[in-house]
Amino acid sequence: MLMHRAWRGRFTRSTLAAVLGVGATLVAVEPARAEGPVTPMACVDMGWHYRTFSKQDLHIPAGIHFKSGPGGTVGASIQYNLSTTFAVSSGISVSASAVVLSAEGTFGINASVTSSLAQSYTYSRTISSGKYGNLQFGNWGWRMGVEKYYMNSSCVKTDSVTGTVTRMPSALSWGYRYWETSS
Protein backbone atom coordinates (compact mmCIF):
# COMPACT_ATOMS: atom_id res chain seq x y z
CA MET A 1 0.00 0.00 0.00
CA LEU A 2 1.41 3.38 -1.00
CA MET A 3 1.09 6.48 1.19
CA HIS A 4 1.88 9.98 0.11
CA ARG A 5 4.69 11.54 2.17
CA ALA A 6 2.42 14.33 3.52
CA TRP A 7 0.22 11.73 5.21
CA ARG A 8 3.01 9.54 6.54
CA GLY A 9 2.85 9.24 10.34
CA ARG A 10 -0.68 10.58 10.63
CA PHE A 11 -2.38 7.20 10.46
CA THR A 12 -1.45 3.94 12.06
CA ARG A 13 -1.37 1.07 9.63
CA SER A 14 -4.13 -0.75 11.51
CA THR A 15 -6.38 2.34 11.49
CA LEU A 16 -5.84 2.88 7.77
CA ALA A 17 -6.42 -0.81 7.03
CA ALA A 18 -9.60 -0.87 9.09
CA VAL A 19 -10.97 2.25 7.43
CA LEU A 20 -10.10 1.19 3.91
CA GLY A 21 -11.04 -2.44 4.55
CA VAL A 22 -14.71 -1.66 5.21
CA GLY A 23 -14.96 0.88 2.43
CA ALA A 24 -15.88 3.68 4.83
CA THR A 25 -15.18 7.30 4.01
CA LEU A 26 -14.35 8.16 7.63
CA VAL A 27 -10.68 8.95 8.09
CA ALA A 28 -9.01 9.31 11.51
CA VAL A 29 -6.49 12.16 11.76
CA GLU A 30 -4.03 12.90 14.54
CA PRO A 31 -4.48 16.27 16.25
CA ALA A 32 -2.54 19.08 14.62
CA ARG A 33 0.74 19.95 16.28
CA ALA A 34 1.30 23.55 17.30
CA GLU A 35 4.06 25.41 15.55
CA GLY A 36 6.05 27.49 18.06
CA PRO A 37 5.25 28.16 21.72
CA VAL A 38 1.69 27.70 22.94
CA THR A 39 0.25 30.81 24.59
CA PRO A 40 -2.18 30.05 27.43
CA MET A 41 -5.53 31.82 27.24
CA ALA A 42 -6.57 33.97 30.20
CA CYS A 43 -9.67 33.09 32.18
CA VAL A 44 -12.59 35.25 31.02
CA ASP A 45 -13.94 35.31 34.60
CA MET A 46 -10.63 36.47 36.09
CA GLY A 47 -11.14 39.02 38.86
CA TRP A 48 -13.22 39.59 42.00
CA HIS A 49 -16.72 38.06 42.21
CA TYR A 50 -19.58 37.86 44.73
CA ARG A 51 -21.92 34.98 45.50
CA THR A 52 -24.99 35.35 47.73
CA PHE A 53 -26.71 32.45 49.50
CA SER A 54 -29.12 31.51 52.33
CA LYS A 55 -31.58 34.43 52.02
CA GLN A 56 -33.92 35.06 54.98
CA ASP A 57 -36.70 37.65 55.23
CA LEU A 58 -35.92 40.46 57.67
CA HIS A 59 -37.77 43.48 59.02
CA ILE A 60 -35.32 46.40 59.23
CA PRO A 61 -36.65 48.83 61.87
CA ALA A 62 -36.88 52.53 61.04
CA GLY A 63 -38.51 55.06 63.32
CA ILE A 64 -40.30 54.71 66.66
CA HIS A 65 -41.17 51.44 68.44
CA PHE A 66 -44.77 51.69 69.72
CA LYS A 67 -45.98 49.56 72.66
CA SER A 68 -49.49 49.52 74.15
CA GLY A 69 -51.52 47.30 76.49
CA PRO A 70 -52.31 45.10 78.20
CA GLY A 71 -55.17 44.38 75.80
CA GLY A 72 -56.94 47.00 73.73
CA THR A 73 -55.61 48.40 70.47
CA VAL A 74 -52.26 49.67 69.28
CA GLY A 75 -52.00 51.99 66.30
CA ALA A 76 -49.49 54.27 64.68
CA SER A 77 -49.17 56.65 61.80
CA ILE A 78 -46.00 57.51 59.90
CA GLN A 79 -45.67 60.82 58.04
CA TYR A 80 -41.99 61.51 57.44
CA ASN A 81 -38.96 60.42 55.43
CA LEU A 82 -37.36 57.13 56.42
CA SER A 83 -34.28 55.39 55.10
CA THR A 84 -32.55 52.04 55.56
CA THR A 85 -29.08 51.09 54.36
CA PHE A 86 -27.23 47.93 53.36
CA ALA A 87 -24.95 46.51 56.09
CA VAL A 88 -22.45 43.64 56.24
CA SER A 89 -20.94 41.80 59.20
CA SER A 90 -17.49 42.90 60.31
CA GLY A 91 -14.49 41.16 58.84
CA ILE A 92 -15.48 41.36 55.18
CA SER A 93 -15.06 44.26 52.79
CA VAL A 94 -17.47 44.16 49.84
CA SER A 95 -18.92 46.33 47.10
CA ALA A 96 -22.51 46.86 48.27
CA SER A 97 -23.84 47.44 44.75
CA ALA A 98 -22.11 44.27 43.44
CA VAL A 99 -23.60 42.18 46.27
CA VAL A 100 -27.07 43.67 45.63
CA LEU A 101 -26.78 42.77 41.92
CA SER A 102 -25.70 39.23 42.84
CA ALA A 103 -28.62 38.82 45.26
CA GLU A 104 -31.13 40.16 42.73
CA GLY A 105 -29.89 37.66 40.15
CA THR A 106 -29.69 34.73 42.58
CA PHE A 107 -33.00 35.21 44.39
CA GLY A 108 -35.10 37.25 41.91
CA ILE A 109 -35.62 40.06 44.41
CA ASN A 110 -35.74 43.84 43.98
CA ALA A 111 -33.09 44.96 46.48
CA SER A 112 -31.26 48.21 47.10
CA VAL A 113 -28.16 49.59 48.82
CA THR A 114 -30.34 52.31 50.36
CA SER A 115 -34.13 52.53 50.38
CA SER A 116 -36.16 55.53 51.48
CA LEU A 117 -39.83 56.38 51.83
CA ALA A 118 -41.67 59.72 51.99
CA GLN A 119 -45.41 59.28 52.58
CA SER A 120 -47.99 58.70 55.30
CA TYR A 121 -49.11 55.28 56.50
CA THR A 122 -51.49 54.26 59.31
CA TYR A 123 -51.78 50.86 60.97
CA SER A 124 -53.96 49.59 63.83
CA ARG A 125 -54.19 46.18 65.50
CA THR A 126 -56.28 44.64 68.28
CA ILE A 127 -54.11 43.31 71.14
CA SER A 128 -54.87 39.91 72.70
CA SER A 129 -56.25 40.06 76.25
CA GLY A 130 -53.51 40.38 78.89
CA LYS A 131 -50.78 41.00 76.26
CA TYR A 132 -48.87 44.07 75.10
CA GLY A 133 -48.95 44.98 71.42
CA ASN A 134 -45.76 46.20 69.75
CA LEU A 135 -45.50 48.03 66.43
CA GLN A 136 -42.34 48.94 64.57
CA PHE A 137 -42.31 50.53 61.14
CA GLY A 138 -39.54 49.55 58.77
CA ASN A 139 -38.36 48.00 55.55
CA TRP A 140 -39.11 44.38 54.66
CA GLY A 141 -35.67 43.36 53.43
CA TRP A 142 -33.34 40.40 53.77
CA ARG A 143 -30.40 38.87 55.58
CA MET A 144 -28.10 36.54 53.62
CA GLY A 145 -24.66 35.04 53.32
CA VAL A 146 -22.14 36.56 50.93
CA GLU A 147 -18.90 35.17 49.55
CA LYS A 148 -16.25 37.38 47.97
CA TYR A 149 -13.68 35.45 45.92
CA TYR A 150 -10.99 35.96 43.31
CA MET A 151 -10.88 33.91 40.10
CA ASN A 152 -7.26 33.65 38.93
CA SER A 153 -6.00 33.43 35.34
CA SER A 154 -6.31 29.62 35.44
CA CYS A 155 -10.02 29.93 36.38
CA VAL A 156 -9.33 28.66 39.91
CA LYS A 157 -11.22 30.27 42.80
CA THR A 158 -8.77 31.76 45.34
CA ASP A 159 -8.81 34.27 48.21
CA SER A 160 -12.34 33.35 49.28
CA VAL A 161 -13.89 35.08 52.30
CA THR A 162 -17.48 34.78 53.54
CA GLY A 163 -19.61 37.05 55.66
CA THR A 164 -23.20 38.01 56.35
CA VAL A 165 -25.26 40.78 54.83
CA THR A 166 -27.01 41.76 58.05
CA ARG A 167 -29.35 44.22 56.31
CA MET A 168 -30.28 44.43 52.62
CA PRO A 169 -33.31 46.69 52.21
CA SER A 170 -36.05 46.00 49.72
CA ALA A 171 -36.32 48.72 47.10
CA LEU A 172 -40.13 48.73 47.39
CA SER A 173 -41.48 47.00 50.51
CA TRP A 174 -42.15 49.01 53.69
CA GLY A 175 -44.62 48.43 56.55
CA TYR A 176 -45.31 47.72 60.21
CA ARG A 177 -44.19 44.63 62.06
CA TYR A 178 -46.53 43.60 64.89
CA TRP A 179 -45.75 41.28 67.80
CA GLU A 180 -47.08 40.64 71.29
CA THR A 181 -45.23 40.35 74.60
CA SER A 182 -46.21 39.46 78.17
CA SER A 183 -44.82 42.68 79.64
PDB file of C-alpha atoms in Angstrom:
ATOM      1  CA  MET A   1       0.000   0.000   0.000  1.00  0.00           C
ATOM      2  CA  LEU A   2       1.414   3.378  -0.996  1.00  0.00           C
ATOM      3  CA  MET A   3       1.089   6.478   1.192  1.00  0.00           C
ATOM      4  CA  HIS A   4       1.875   9.978   0.115  1.00  0.00           C
ATOM      5  CA  ARG A   5       4.688  11.537   2.173  1.00  0.00           C
ATOM      6  CA  ALA A   6       2.418  14.325   3.518  1.00  0.00           C
ATOM      7  CA  TRP A   7       0.219  11.726   5.208  1.00  0.00           C
ATOM      8  CA  ARG A   8       3.012   9.543   6.539  1.00  0.00           C
ATOM      9  CA  GLY A   9       2.849   9.236  10.339  1.00  0.00           C
ATOM     10  CA  ARG A  10      -0.683  10.579  10.626  1.00  0.00           C
ATOM     11  CA  PHE A  11      -2.376   7.197  10.461  1.00  0.00           C
ATOM     12  CA  THR A  12      -1.446   3.943  12.061  1.00  0.00           C
ATOM     13  CA  ARG A  13      -1.369   1.068   9.631  1.00  0.00           C
ATOM     14  CA  SER A  14      -4.128  -0.750  11.507  1.00  0.00           C
ATOM     15  CA  THR A  15      -6.380   2.343  11.492  1.00  0.00           C
ATOM     16  CA  LEU A  16      -5.844   2.878   7.772  1.00  0.00           C
ATOM     17  CA  ALA A  17      -6.416  -0.808   7.026  1.00  0.00           C
ATOM     18  CA  ALA A  18      -9.595  -0.867   9.090  1.00  0.00           C
ATOM     19  CA  VAL A  19     -10.970   2.249   7.432  1.00  0.00           C
ATOM     20  CA  LEU A  20     -10.104   1.192   3.908  1.00  0.00           C
ATOM     21  CA  GLY A  21     -11.035  -2.435   4.548  1.00  0.00           C
ATOM     22  CA  VAL A  22     -14.707  -1.663   5.214  1.00  0.00           C
ATOM     23  CA  GLY A  23     -14.964   0.878   2.434  1.00  0.00           C
ATOM     24  CA  ALA A  24     -15.877   3.683   4.827  1.00  0.00           C
ATOM     25  CA  THR A  25     -15.178   7.299   4.013  1.00  0.00           C
ATOM     26  CA  LEU A  26     -14.347   8.157   7.628  1.00  0.00           C
ATOM     27  CA  VAL A  27     -10.680   8.954   8.092  1.00  0.00           C
ATOM     28  CA  ALA A  28      -9.005   9.312  11.511  1.00  0.00           C
ATOM     29  CA  VAL A  29      -6.495  12.162  11.756  1.00  0.00           C
ATOM     30  CA  GLU A  30      -4.033  12.897  14.539  1.00  0.00           C
ATOM     31  CA  PRO A  31      -4.475  16.267  16.255  1.00  0.00           C
ATOM     32  CA  ALA A  32      -2.544  19.083  14.622  1.00  0.00           C
ATOM     33  CA  ARG A  33       0.741  19.953  16.279  1.00  0.00           C
ATOM     34  CA  ALA A  34       1.299  23.555  17.304  1.00  0.00           C
ATOM     35  CA  GLU A  35       4.057  25.411  15.550  1.00  0.00           C
ATOM     36  CA  GLY A  36       6.051  27.492  18.060  1.00  0.00           C
ATOM     37  CA  PRO A  37       5.255  28.162  21.722  1.00  0.00           C
ATOM     38  CA  VAL A  38       1.693  27.702  22.944  1.00  0.00           C
ATOM     39  CA  THR A  39       0.250  30.810  24.594  1.00  0.00           C
ATOM     40  CA  PRO A  40      -2.181  30.046  27.433  1.00  0.00           C
ATOM     41  CA  MET A  41      -5.533  31.816  27.239  1.00  0.00           C
ATOM     42  CA  ALA A  42      -6.566  33.973  30.198  1.00  0.00           C
ATOM     43  CA  CYS A  43      -9.669  33.090  32.179  1.00  0.00           C
ATOM     44  CA  VAL A  44     -12.590  35.247  31.018  1.00  0.00           C
ATOM     45  CA  ASP A  45     -13.939  35.305  34.597  1.00  0.00           C
ATOM     46  CA  MET A  46     -10.632  36.468  36.087  1.00  0.00           C
ATOM     47  CA  GLY A  47     -11.142  39.024  38.862  1.00  0.00           C
ATOM     48  CA  TRP A  48     -13.222  39.586  42.001  1.00  0.00           C
ATOM     49  CA  HIS A  49     -16.721  38.064  42.214  1.00  0.00           C
ATOM     50  CA  TYR A  50     -19.578  37.855  44.729  1.00  0.00           C
ATOM     51  CA  ARG A  51     -21.923  34.978  45.501  1.00  0.00           C
ATOM     52  CA  THR A  52     -24.990  35.345  47.732  1.00  0.00           C
ATOM     53  CA  PHE A  53     -26.712  32.448  49.496  1.00  0.00           C
ATOM     54  CA  SER A  54     -29.120  31.512  52.331  1.00  0.00           C
ATOM     55  CA  LYS A  55     -31.584  34.427  52.023  1.00  0.00           C
ATOM     56  CA  GLN A  56     -33.919  35.063  54.982  1.00  0.00           C
ATOM     57  CA  ASP A  57     -36.699  37.646  55.234  1.00  0.00           C
ATOM     58  CA  LEU A  58     -35.919  40.455  57.668  1.00  0.00           C
ATOM     59  CA  HIS A  59     -37.768  43.485  59.022  1.00  0.00           C
ATOM     60  CA  ILE A  60     -35.324  46.399  59.226  1.00  0.00           C
ATOM     61  CA  PRO A  61     -36.653  48.826  61.867  1.00  0.00           C
ATOM     62  CA  ALA A  62     -36.880  52.526  61.044  1.00  0.00           C
ATOM     63  CA  GLY A  63     -38.511  55.056  63.316  1.00  0.00           C
ATOM     64  CA  ILE A  64     -40.295  54.712  66.656  1.00  0.00           C
ATOM     65  CA  HIS A  65     -41.174  51.438  68.439  1.00  0.00           C
ATOM     66  CA  PHE A  66     -44.771  51.689  69.723  1.00  0.00           C
ATOM     67  CA  LYS A  67     -45.979  49.564  72.664  1.00  0.00           C
ATOM     68  CA  SER A  68     -49.489  49.516  74.154  1.00  0.00           C
ATOM     69  CA  GLY A  69     -51.517  47.299  76.491  1.00  0.00           C
ATOM     70  CA  PRO A  70     -52.310  45.098  78.196  1.00  0.00           C
ATOM     71  CA  GLY A  71     -55.173  44.376  75.798  1.00  0.00           C
ATOM     72  CA  GLY A  72     -56.942  47.004  73.728  1.00  0.00           C
ATOM     73  CA  THR A  73     -55.605  48.402  70.469  1.00  0.00           C
ATOM     74  CA  VAL A  74     -52.264  49.673  69.277  1.00  0.00           C
ATOM     75  CA  GLY A  75     -51.999  51.991  66.299  1.00  0.00           C
ATOM     76  CA  ALA A  76     -49.488  54.266  64.685  1.00  0.00           C
ATOM     77  CA  SER A  77     -49.169  56.654  61.797  1.00  0.00           C
ATOM     78  CA  ILE A  78     -46.001  57.514  59.902  1.00  0.00           C
ATOM     79  CA  GLN A  79     -45.670  60.824  58.038  1.00  0.00           C
ATOM     80  CA  TYR A  80     -41.991  61.507  57.439  1.00  0.00           C
ATOM     81  CA  ASN A  81     -38.964  60.425  55.430  1.00  0.00           C
ATOM     82  CA  LEU A  82     -37.361  57.129  56.418  1.00  0.00           C
ATOM     83  CA  SER A  83     -34.280  55.389  55.098  1.00  0.00           C
ATOM     84  CA  THR A  84     -32.546  52.041  55.562  1.00  0.00           C
ATOM     85  CA  THR A  85     -29.078  51.095  54.362  1.00  0.00           C
ATOM     86  CA  PHE A  86     -27.233  47.928  53.357  1.00  0.00           C
ATOM     87  CA  ALA A  87     -24.952  46.506  56.091  1.00  0.00           C
ATOM     88  CA  VAL A  88     -22.447  43.637  56.235  1.00  0.00           C
ATOM     89  CA  SER A  89     -20.940  41.801  59.205  1.00  0.00           C
ATOM     90  CA  SER A  90     -17.495  42.904  60.311  1.00  0.00           C
ATOM     91  CA  GLY A  91     -14.487  41.159  58.844  1.00  0.00           C
ATOM     92  CA  ILE A  92     -15.477  41.361  55.177  1.00  0.00           C
ATOM     93  CA  SER A  93     -15.065  44.259  52.788  1.00  0.00           C
ATOM     94  CA  VAL A  94     -17.469  44.163  49.841  1.00  0.00           C
ATOM     95  CA  SER A  95     -18.921  46.332  47.098  1.00  0.00           C
ATOM     96  CA  ALA A  96     -22.510  46.865  48.267  1.00  0.00           C
ATOM     97  CA  SER A  97     -23.835  47.440  44.750  1.00  0.00           C
ATOM     98  CA  ALA A  98     -22.113  44.271  43.439  1.00  0.00           C
ATOM     99  CA  VAL A  99     -23.604  42.185  46.267  1.00  0.00           C
ATOM    100  CA  VAL A 100     -27.069  43.672  45.630  1.00  0.00           C
ATOM    101  CA  LEU A 101     -26.776  42.765  41.916  1.00  0.00           C
ATOM    102  CA  SER A 102     -25.695  39.228  42.836  1.00  0.00           C
ATOM    103  CA  ALA A 103     -28.617  38.821  45.257  1.00  0.00           C
ATOM    104  CA  GLU A 104     -31.127  40.164  42.730  1.00  0.00           C
ATOM    105  CA  GLY A 105     -29.891  37.659  40.148  1.00  0.00           C
ATOM    106  CA  THR A 106     -29.689  34.726  42.577  1.00  0.00           C
ATOM    107  CA  PHE A 107     -32.996  35.208  44.394  1.00  0.00           C
ATOM    108  CA  GLY A 108     -35.099  37.252  41.910  1.00  0.00           C
ATOM    109  CA  ILE A 109     -35.615  40.064  44.414  1.00  0.00           C
ATOM    110  CA  ASN A 110     -35.741  43.835  43.980  1.00  0.00           C
ATOM    111  CA  ALA A 111     -33.090  44.956  46.477  1.00  0.00           C
ATOM    112  CA  SER A 112     -31.262  48.207  47.104  1.00  0.00           C
ATOM    113  CA  VAL A 113     -28.163  49.587  48.820  1.00  0.00           C
ATOM    114  CA  THR A 114     -30.345  52.310  50.361  1.00  0.00           C
ATOM    115  CA  SER A 115     -34.126  52.525  50.379  1.00  0.00           C
ATOM    116  CA  SER A 116     -36.158  55.530  51.481  1.00  0.00           C
ATOM    117  CA  LEU A 117     -39.825  56.385  51.834  1.00  0.00           C
ATOM    118  CA  ALA A 118     -41.667  59.716  51.990  1.00  0.00           C
ATOM    119  CA  GLN A 119     -45.414  59.280  52.582  1.00  0.00           C
ATOM    120  CA  SER A 120     -47.992  58.700  55.303  1.00  0.00           C
ATOM    121  CA  TYR A 121     -49.109  55.280  56.495  1.00  0.00           C
ATOM    122  CA  THR A 122     -51.486  54.261  59.308  1.00  0.00           C
ATOM    123  CA  TYR A 123     -51.775  50.856  60.967  1.00  0.00           C
ATOM    124  CA  SER A 124     -53.964  49.587  63.831  1.00  0.00           C
ATOM    125  CA  ARG A 125     -54.187  46.184  65.496  1.00  0.00           C
ATOM    126  CA  THR A 126     -56.275  44.635  68.285  1.00  0.00           C
ATOM    127  CA  ILE A 127     -54.108  43.310  71.141  1.00  0.00           C
ATOM    128  CA  SER A 128     -54.869  39.911  72.698  1.00  0.00           C
ATOM    129  CA  SER A 129     -56.255  40.060  76.249  1.00  0.00           C
ATOM    130  CA  GLY A 130     -53.510  40.381  78.885  1.00  0.00           C
ATOM    131  CA  LYS A 131     -50.782  41.000  76.262  1.00  0.00           C
ATOM    132  CA  TYR A 132     -48.870  44.069  75.102  1.00  0.00           C
ATOM    133  CA  GLY A 133     -48.947  44.983  71.424  1.00  0.00           C
ATOM    134  CA  ASN A 134     -45.755  46.197  69.755  1.00  0.00           C
ATOM    135  CA  LEU A 135     -45.496  48.030  66.434  1.00  0.00           C
ATOM    136  CA  GLN A 136     -42.337  48.942  64.574  1.00  0.00           C
ATOM    137  CA  PHE A 137     -42.309  50.534  61.137  1.00  0.00           C
ATOM    138  CA  GLY A 138     -39.543  49.547  58.769  1.00  0.00           C
ATOM    139  CA  ASN A 139     -38.363  47.999  55.549  1.00  0.00           C
ATOM    140  CA  TRP A 140     -39.110  44.382  54.657  1.00  0.00           C
ATOM    141  CA  GLY A 141     -35.670  43.364  53.427  1.00  0.00           C
ATOM    142  CA  TRP A 142     -33.344  40.404  53.766  1.00  0.00           C
ATOM    143  CA  ARG A 143     -30.399  38.868  55.576  1.00  0.00           C
ATOM    144  CA  MET A 144     -28.103  36.545  53.615  1.00  0.00           C
ATOM    145  CA  GLY A 145     -24.658  35.043  53.317  1.00  0.00           C
ATOM    146  CA  VAL A 146     -22.136  36.562  50.931  1.00  0.00           C
ATOM    147  CA  GLU A 147     -18.903  35.165  49.549  1.00  0.00           C
ATOM    148  CA  LYS A 148     -16.246  37.376  47.970  1.00  0.00           C
ATOM    149  CA  TYR A 149     -13.683  35.455  45.925  1.00  0.00           C
ATOM    150  CA  TYR A 150     -10.993  35.957  43.313  1.00  0.00           C
ATOM    151  CA  MET A 151     -10.884  33.914  40.097  1.00  0.00           C
ATOM    152  CA  ASN A 152      -7.261  33.653  38.933  1.00  0.00           C
ATOM    153  CA  SER A 153      -5.996  33.430  35.341  1.00  0.00           C
ATOM    154  CA  SER A 154      -6.314  29.621  35.437  1.00  0.00           C
ATOM    155  CA  CYS A 155     -10.016  29.928  36.377  1.00  0.00           C
ATOM    156  CA  VAL A 156      -9.330  28.663  39.909  1.00  0.00           C
ATOM    157  CA  LYS A 157     -11.216  30.268  42.805  1.00  0.00           C
ATOM    158  CA  THR A 158      -8.770  31.762  45.340  1.00  0.00           C
ATOM    159  CA  ASP A 159      -8.810  34.266  48.205  1.00  0.00           C
ATOM    160  CA  SER A 160     -12.335  33.348  49.284  1.00  0.00           C
ATOM    161  CA  VAL A 161     -13.890  35.080  52.300  1.00  0.00           C
ATOM    162  CA  THR A 162     -17.480  34.784  53.540  1.00  0.00           C
ATOM    163  CA  GLY A 163     -19.614  37.048  55.664  1.00  0.00           C
ATOM    164  CA  THR A 164     -23.199  38.007  56.353  1.00  0.00           C
ATOM    165  CA  VAL A 165     -25.262  40.779  54.827  1.00  0.00           C
ATOM    166  CA  THR A 166     -27.005  41.761  58.053  1.00  0.00           C
ATOM    167  CA  ARG A 167     -29.349  44.219  56.310  1.00  0.00           C
ATOM    168  CA  MET A 168     -30.282  44.433  52.621  1.00  0.00           C
ATOM    169  CA  PRO A 169     -33.308  46.689  52.210  1.00  0.00           C
ATOM    170  CA  SER A 170     -36.051  45.999  49.718  1.00  0.00           C
ATOM    171  CA  ALA A 171     -36.325  48.723  47.101  1.00  0.00           C
ATOM    172  CA  LEU A 172     -40.127  48.726  47.391  1.00  0.00           C
ATOM    173  CA  SER A 173     -41.478  46.998  50.512  1.00  0.00           C
ATOM    174  CA  TRP A 174     -42.153  49.014  53.691  1.00  0.00           C
ATOM    175  CA  GLY A 175     -44.619  48.426  56.547  1.00  0.00           C
ATOM    176  CA  TYR A 176     -45.308  47.724  60.209  1.00  0.00           C
ATOM    177  CA  ARG A 177     -44.189  44.632  62.063  1.00  0.00           C
ATOM    178  CA  TYR A 178     -46.532  43.604  64.894  1.00  0.00           C
ATOM    179  CA  TRP A 179     -45.753  41.280  67.797  1.00  0.00           C
ATOM    180  CA  GLU A 180     -47.076  40.642  71.287  1.00  0.00           C
ATOM    181  CA  THR A 181     -45.233  40.355  74.600  1.00  0.00           C
ATOM    182  CA  SER A 182     -46.208  39.463  78.171  1.00  0.00           C
ATOM    183  CA  SER A 183     -44.821  42.683  79.636  1.00  0.00           C
TER     184      SER A 183
END
